[in-house]
Coordinates of N, CA and C in Angstrom, one line a residue:
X28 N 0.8 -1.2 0.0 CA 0.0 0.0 0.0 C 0.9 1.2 0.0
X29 N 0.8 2.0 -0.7 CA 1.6 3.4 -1.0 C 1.4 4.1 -0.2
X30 N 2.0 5.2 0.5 CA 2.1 5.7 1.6 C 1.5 7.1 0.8
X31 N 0.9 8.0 1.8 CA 0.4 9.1 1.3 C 1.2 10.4 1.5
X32 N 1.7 11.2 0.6 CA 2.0 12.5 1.3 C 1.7 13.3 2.0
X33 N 2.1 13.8 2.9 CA 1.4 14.9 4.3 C 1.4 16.1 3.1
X34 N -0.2 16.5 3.9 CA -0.1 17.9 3.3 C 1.1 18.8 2.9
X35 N 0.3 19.8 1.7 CA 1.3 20.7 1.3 C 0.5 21.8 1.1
X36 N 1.6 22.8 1.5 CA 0.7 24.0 0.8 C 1.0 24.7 -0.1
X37 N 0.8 25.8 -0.7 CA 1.1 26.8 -1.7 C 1.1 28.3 -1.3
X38 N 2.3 29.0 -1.2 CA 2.2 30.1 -0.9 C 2.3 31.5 -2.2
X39 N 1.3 32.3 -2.4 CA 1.3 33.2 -3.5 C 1.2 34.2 -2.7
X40 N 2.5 35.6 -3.8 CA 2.5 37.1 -2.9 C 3.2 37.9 -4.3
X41 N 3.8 38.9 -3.4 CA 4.0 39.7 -4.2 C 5.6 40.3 -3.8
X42 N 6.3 40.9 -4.5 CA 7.0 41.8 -3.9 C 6.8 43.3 -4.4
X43 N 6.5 44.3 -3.8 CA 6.0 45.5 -4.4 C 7.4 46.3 -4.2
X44 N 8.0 46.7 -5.1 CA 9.2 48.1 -5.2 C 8.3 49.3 -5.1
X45 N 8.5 50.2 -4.6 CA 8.1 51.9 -4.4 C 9.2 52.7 -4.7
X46 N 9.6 53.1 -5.8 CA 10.6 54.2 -6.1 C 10.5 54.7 -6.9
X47 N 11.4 55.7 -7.4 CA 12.0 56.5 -8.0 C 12.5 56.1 -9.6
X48 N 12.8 54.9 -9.1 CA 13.7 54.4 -10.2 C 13.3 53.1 -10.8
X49 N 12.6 53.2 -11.8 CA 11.8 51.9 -12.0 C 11.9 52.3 -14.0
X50 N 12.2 51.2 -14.5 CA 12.5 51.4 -15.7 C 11.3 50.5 -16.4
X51 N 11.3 49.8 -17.7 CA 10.5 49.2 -18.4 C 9.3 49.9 -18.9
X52 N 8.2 48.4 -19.4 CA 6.9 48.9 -19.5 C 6.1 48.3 -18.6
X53 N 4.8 48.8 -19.1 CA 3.8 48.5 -17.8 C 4.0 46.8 -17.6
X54 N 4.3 45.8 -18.6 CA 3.7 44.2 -18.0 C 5.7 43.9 -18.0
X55 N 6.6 44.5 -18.0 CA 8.3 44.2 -17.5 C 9.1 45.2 -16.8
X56 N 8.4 45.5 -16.2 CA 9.1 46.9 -14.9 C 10.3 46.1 -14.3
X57 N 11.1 47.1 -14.1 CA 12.4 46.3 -13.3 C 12.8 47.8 -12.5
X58 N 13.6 47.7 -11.6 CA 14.3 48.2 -10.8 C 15.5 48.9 -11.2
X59 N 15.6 50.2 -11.1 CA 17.0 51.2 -11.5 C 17.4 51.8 -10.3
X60 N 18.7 52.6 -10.5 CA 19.1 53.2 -9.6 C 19.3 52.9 -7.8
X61 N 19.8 52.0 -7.9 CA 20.0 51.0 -6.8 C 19.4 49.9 -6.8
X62 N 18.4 49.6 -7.4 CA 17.6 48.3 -7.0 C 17.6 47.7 -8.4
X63 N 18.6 47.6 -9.2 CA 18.9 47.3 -10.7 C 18.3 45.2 -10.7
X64 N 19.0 44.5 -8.9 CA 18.9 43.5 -9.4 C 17.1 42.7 -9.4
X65 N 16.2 44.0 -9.1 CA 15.2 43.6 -9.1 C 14.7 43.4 -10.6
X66 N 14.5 42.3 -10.8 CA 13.9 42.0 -12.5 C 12.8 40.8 -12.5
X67 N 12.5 40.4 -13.4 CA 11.3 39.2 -13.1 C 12.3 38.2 -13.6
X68 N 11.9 36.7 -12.9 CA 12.3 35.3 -12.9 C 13.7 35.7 -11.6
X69 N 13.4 36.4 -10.5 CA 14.2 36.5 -9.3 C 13.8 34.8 -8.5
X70 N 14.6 34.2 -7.9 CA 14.3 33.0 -7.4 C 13.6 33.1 -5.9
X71 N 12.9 32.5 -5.6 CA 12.1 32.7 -4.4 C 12.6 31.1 -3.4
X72 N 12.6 31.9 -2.0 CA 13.1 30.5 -1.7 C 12.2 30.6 -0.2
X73 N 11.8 29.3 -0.1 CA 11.1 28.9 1.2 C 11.8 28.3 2.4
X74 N 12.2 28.6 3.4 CA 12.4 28.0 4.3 C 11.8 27.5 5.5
X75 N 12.3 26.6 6.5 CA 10.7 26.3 7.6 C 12.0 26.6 9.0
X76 N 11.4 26.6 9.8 CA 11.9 26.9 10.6 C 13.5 27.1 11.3
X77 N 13.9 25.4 10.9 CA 15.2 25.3 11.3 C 16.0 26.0 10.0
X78 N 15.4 27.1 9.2 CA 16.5 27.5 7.7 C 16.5 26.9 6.6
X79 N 16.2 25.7 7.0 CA 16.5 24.5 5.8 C 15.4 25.0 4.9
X80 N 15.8 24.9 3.2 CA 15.1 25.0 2.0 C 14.3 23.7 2.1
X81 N 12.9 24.0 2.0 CA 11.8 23.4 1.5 C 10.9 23.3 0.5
X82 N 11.1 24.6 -0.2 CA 10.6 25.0 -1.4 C 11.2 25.6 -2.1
X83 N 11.2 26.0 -3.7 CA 11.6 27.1 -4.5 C 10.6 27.3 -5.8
X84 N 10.3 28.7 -6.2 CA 9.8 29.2 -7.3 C 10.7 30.6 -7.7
X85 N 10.1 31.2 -8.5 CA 10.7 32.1 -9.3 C 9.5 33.5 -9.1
X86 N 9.7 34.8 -9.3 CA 8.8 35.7 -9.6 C 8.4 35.8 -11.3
X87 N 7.3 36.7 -11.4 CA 7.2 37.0 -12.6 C 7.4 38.0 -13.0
X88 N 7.7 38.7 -14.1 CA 8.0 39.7 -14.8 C 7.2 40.7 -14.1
X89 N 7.9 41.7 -13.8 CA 7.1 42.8 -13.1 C 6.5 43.4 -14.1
X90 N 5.0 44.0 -13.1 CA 4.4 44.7 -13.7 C 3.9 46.1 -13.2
X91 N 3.5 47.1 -13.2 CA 3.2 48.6 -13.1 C 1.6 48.1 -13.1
X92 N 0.9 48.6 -11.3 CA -0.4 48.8 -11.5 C -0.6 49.2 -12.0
X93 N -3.0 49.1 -12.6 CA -3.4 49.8 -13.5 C -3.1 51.6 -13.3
X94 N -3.1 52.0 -14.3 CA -2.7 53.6 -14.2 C -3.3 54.8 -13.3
X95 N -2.6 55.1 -12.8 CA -2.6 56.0 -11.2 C -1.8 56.7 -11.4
X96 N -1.7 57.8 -10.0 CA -0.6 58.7 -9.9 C 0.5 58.4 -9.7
X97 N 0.4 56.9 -9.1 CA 1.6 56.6 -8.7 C 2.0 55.2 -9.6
X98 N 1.4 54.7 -10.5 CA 1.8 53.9 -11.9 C 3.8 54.1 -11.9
X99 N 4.0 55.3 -11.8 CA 5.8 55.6 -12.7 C 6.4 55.1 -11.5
X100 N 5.9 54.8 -10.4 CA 7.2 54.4 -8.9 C 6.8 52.9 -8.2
X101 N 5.9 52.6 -9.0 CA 5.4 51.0 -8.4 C 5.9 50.0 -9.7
X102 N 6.2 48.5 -9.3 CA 6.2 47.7 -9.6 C 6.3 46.3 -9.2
X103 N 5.4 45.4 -9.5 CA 4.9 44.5 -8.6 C 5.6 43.5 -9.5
X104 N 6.1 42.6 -8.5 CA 6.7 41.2 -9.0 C 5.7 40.0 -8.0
X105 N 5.0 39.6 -8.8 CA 4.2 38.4 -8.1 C 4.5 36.9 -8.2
X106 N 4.5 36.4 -7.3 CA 4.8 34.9 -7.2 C 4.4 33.4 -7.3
X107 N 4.3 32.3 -6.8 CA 3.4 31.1 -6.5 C 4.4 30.2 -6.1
X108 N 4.5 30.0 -4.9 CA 5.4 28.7 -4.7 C 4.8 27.4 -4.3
X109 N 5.0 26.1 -4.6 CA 3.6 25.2 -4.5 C 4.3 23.8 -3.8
X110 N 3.8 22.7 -3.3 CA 4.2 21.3 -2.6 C 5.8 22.1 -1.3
X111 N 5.2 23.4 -0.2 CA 5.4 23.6 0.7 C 5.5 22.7 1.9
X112 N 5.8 21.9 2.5 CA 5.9 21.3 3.7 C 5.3 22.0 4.7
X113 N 4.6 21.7 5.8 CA 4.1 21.8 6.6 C 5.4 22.4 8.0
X114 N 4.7 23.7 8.6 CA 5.8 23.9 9.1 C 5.5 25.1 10.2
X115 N 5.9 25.6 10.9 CA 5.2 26.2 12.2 C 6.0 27.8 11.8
X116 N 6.8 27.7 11.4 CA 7.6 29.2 10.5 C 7.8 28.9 8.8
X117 N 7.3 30.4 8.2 CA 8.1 30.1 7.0 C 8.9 30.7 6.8
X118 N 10.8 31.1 6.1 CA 10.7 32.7 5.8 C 11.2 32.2 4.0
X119 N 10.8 33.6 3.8 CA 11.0 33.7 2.2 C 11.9 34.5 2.2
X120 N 12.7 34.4 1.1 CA 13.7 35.4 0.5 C 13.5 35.4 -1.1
X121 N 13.3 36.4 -1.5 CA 12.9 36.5 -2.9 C 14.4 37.7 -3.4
X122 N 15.2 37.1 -4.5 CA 15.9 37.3 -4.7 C 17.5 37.7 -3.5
X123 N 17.9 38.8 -4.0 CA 19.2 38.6 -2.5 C 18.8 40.0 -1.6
X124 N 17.2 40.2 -1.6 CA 17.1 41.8 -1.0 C 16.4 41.1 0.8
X125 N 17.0 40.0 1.2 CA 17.1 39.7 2.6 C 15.5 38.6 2.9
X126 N 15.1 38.6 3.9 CA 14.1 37.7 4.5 C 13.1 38.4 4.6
X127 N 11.5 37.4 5.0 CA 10.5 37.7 5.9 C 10.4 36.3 6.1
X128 N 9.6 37.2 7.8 CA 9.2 35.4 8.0 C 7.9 35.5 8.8
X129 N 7.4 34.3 8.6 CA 5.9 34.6 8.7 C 5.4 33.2 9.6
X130 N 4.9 33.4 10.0 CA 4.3 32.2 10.8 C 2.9 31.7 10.1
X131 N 3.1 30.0 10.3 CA 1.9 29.4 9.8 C 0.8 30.2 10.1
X132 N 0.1 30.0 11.0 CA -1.1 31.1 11.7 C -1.3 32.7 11.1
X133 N 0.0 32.9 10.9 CA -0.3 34.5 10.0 C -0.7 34.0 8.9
X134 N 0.3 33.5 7.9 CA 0.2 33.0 6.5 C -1.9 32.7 6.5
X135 N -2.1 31.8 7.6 CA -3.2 31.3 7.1 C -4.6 32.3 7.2
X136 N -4.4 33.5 7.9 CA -4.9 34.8 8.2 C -5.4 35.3 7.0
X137 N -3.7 35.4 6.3 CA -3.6 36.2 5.2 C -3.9 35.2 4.1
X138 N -4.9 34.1 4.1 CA -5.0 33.5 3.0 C -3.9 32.7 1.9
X139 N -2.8 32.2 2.6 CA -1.6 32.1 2.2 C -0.9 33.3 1.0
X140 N -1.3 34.5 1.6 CA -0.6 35.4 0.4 C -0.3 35.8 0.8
X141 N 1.5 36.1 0.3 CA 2.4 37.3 1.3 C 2.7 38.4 0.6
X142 N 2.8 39.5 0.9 CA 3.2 40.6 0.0 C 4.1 41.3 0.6
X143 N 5.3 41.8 0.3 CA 6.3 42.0 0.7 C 6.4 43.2 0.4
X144 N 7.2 44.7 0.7 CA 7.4 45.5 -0.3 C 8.9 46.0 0.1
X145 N 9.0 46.6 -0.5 CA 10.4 47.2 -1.1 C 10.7 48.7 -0.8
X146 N 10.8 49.8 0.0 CA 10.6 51.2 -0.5 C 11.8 52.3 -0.7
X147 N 12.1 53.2 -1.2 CA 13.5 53.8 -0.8 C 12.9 55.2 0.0

């Protein structure tokens, strides 16, 4: 008899930049003027408590919300990381701009969606 996998979950978010310096078009916005390494296909990495990698996905090509005043200084890099282990901490690091960490109980507050942002 085949043994079954323990639950998994799937975590989807964002990372939002707020600046000055934001190059592209509306659906491939990237990051300038200090924040150059922000681009889409940044690697996203899941960790559970003890550090250890549990998961990995990628962002997607940033995009510039629908048009606003503030359309020229935003750009949103969204994500989907999916077959997550079960785990009492997560933290994510999306690309090399450092950690969050989030606890199961928050995550599940928030609908498993984390949004991160960025600002200068």
């Amino acid at each position: 008899m085949a043994q079954s996998k323990p639950p998994a979950d799937t975590i989807s978010g964002q990372l939002k930049l707020i600046a000055g310096g934001i190059g592209g078009g509306d659906d491939n916005c990237y990051g300038t003027r200090g924040f150059e390494d922000l681009r889409g296909m940044m690697p996203v990495i899941v960790r559970d408590e003890q550090e250890k990698i549990i998961a990995m996905g990628a962002t997607e090509n940033g995009k510039r919300p629908e048009k606003s005043d503030y359309s020229d200084v935003i750009c949103i890099f969204s994500f989907q990381v999916s077959d997550i282990p079960r785990s009492k901490f997560y933290i994510i690091e999306i690309g090399s701009r450092g950690q969050a960490v989030f606890s199961r109980q928050k995550l599940e507050e928030l609908n498993w969606n984390a949004v991160l942002t960025l600002a200068e």
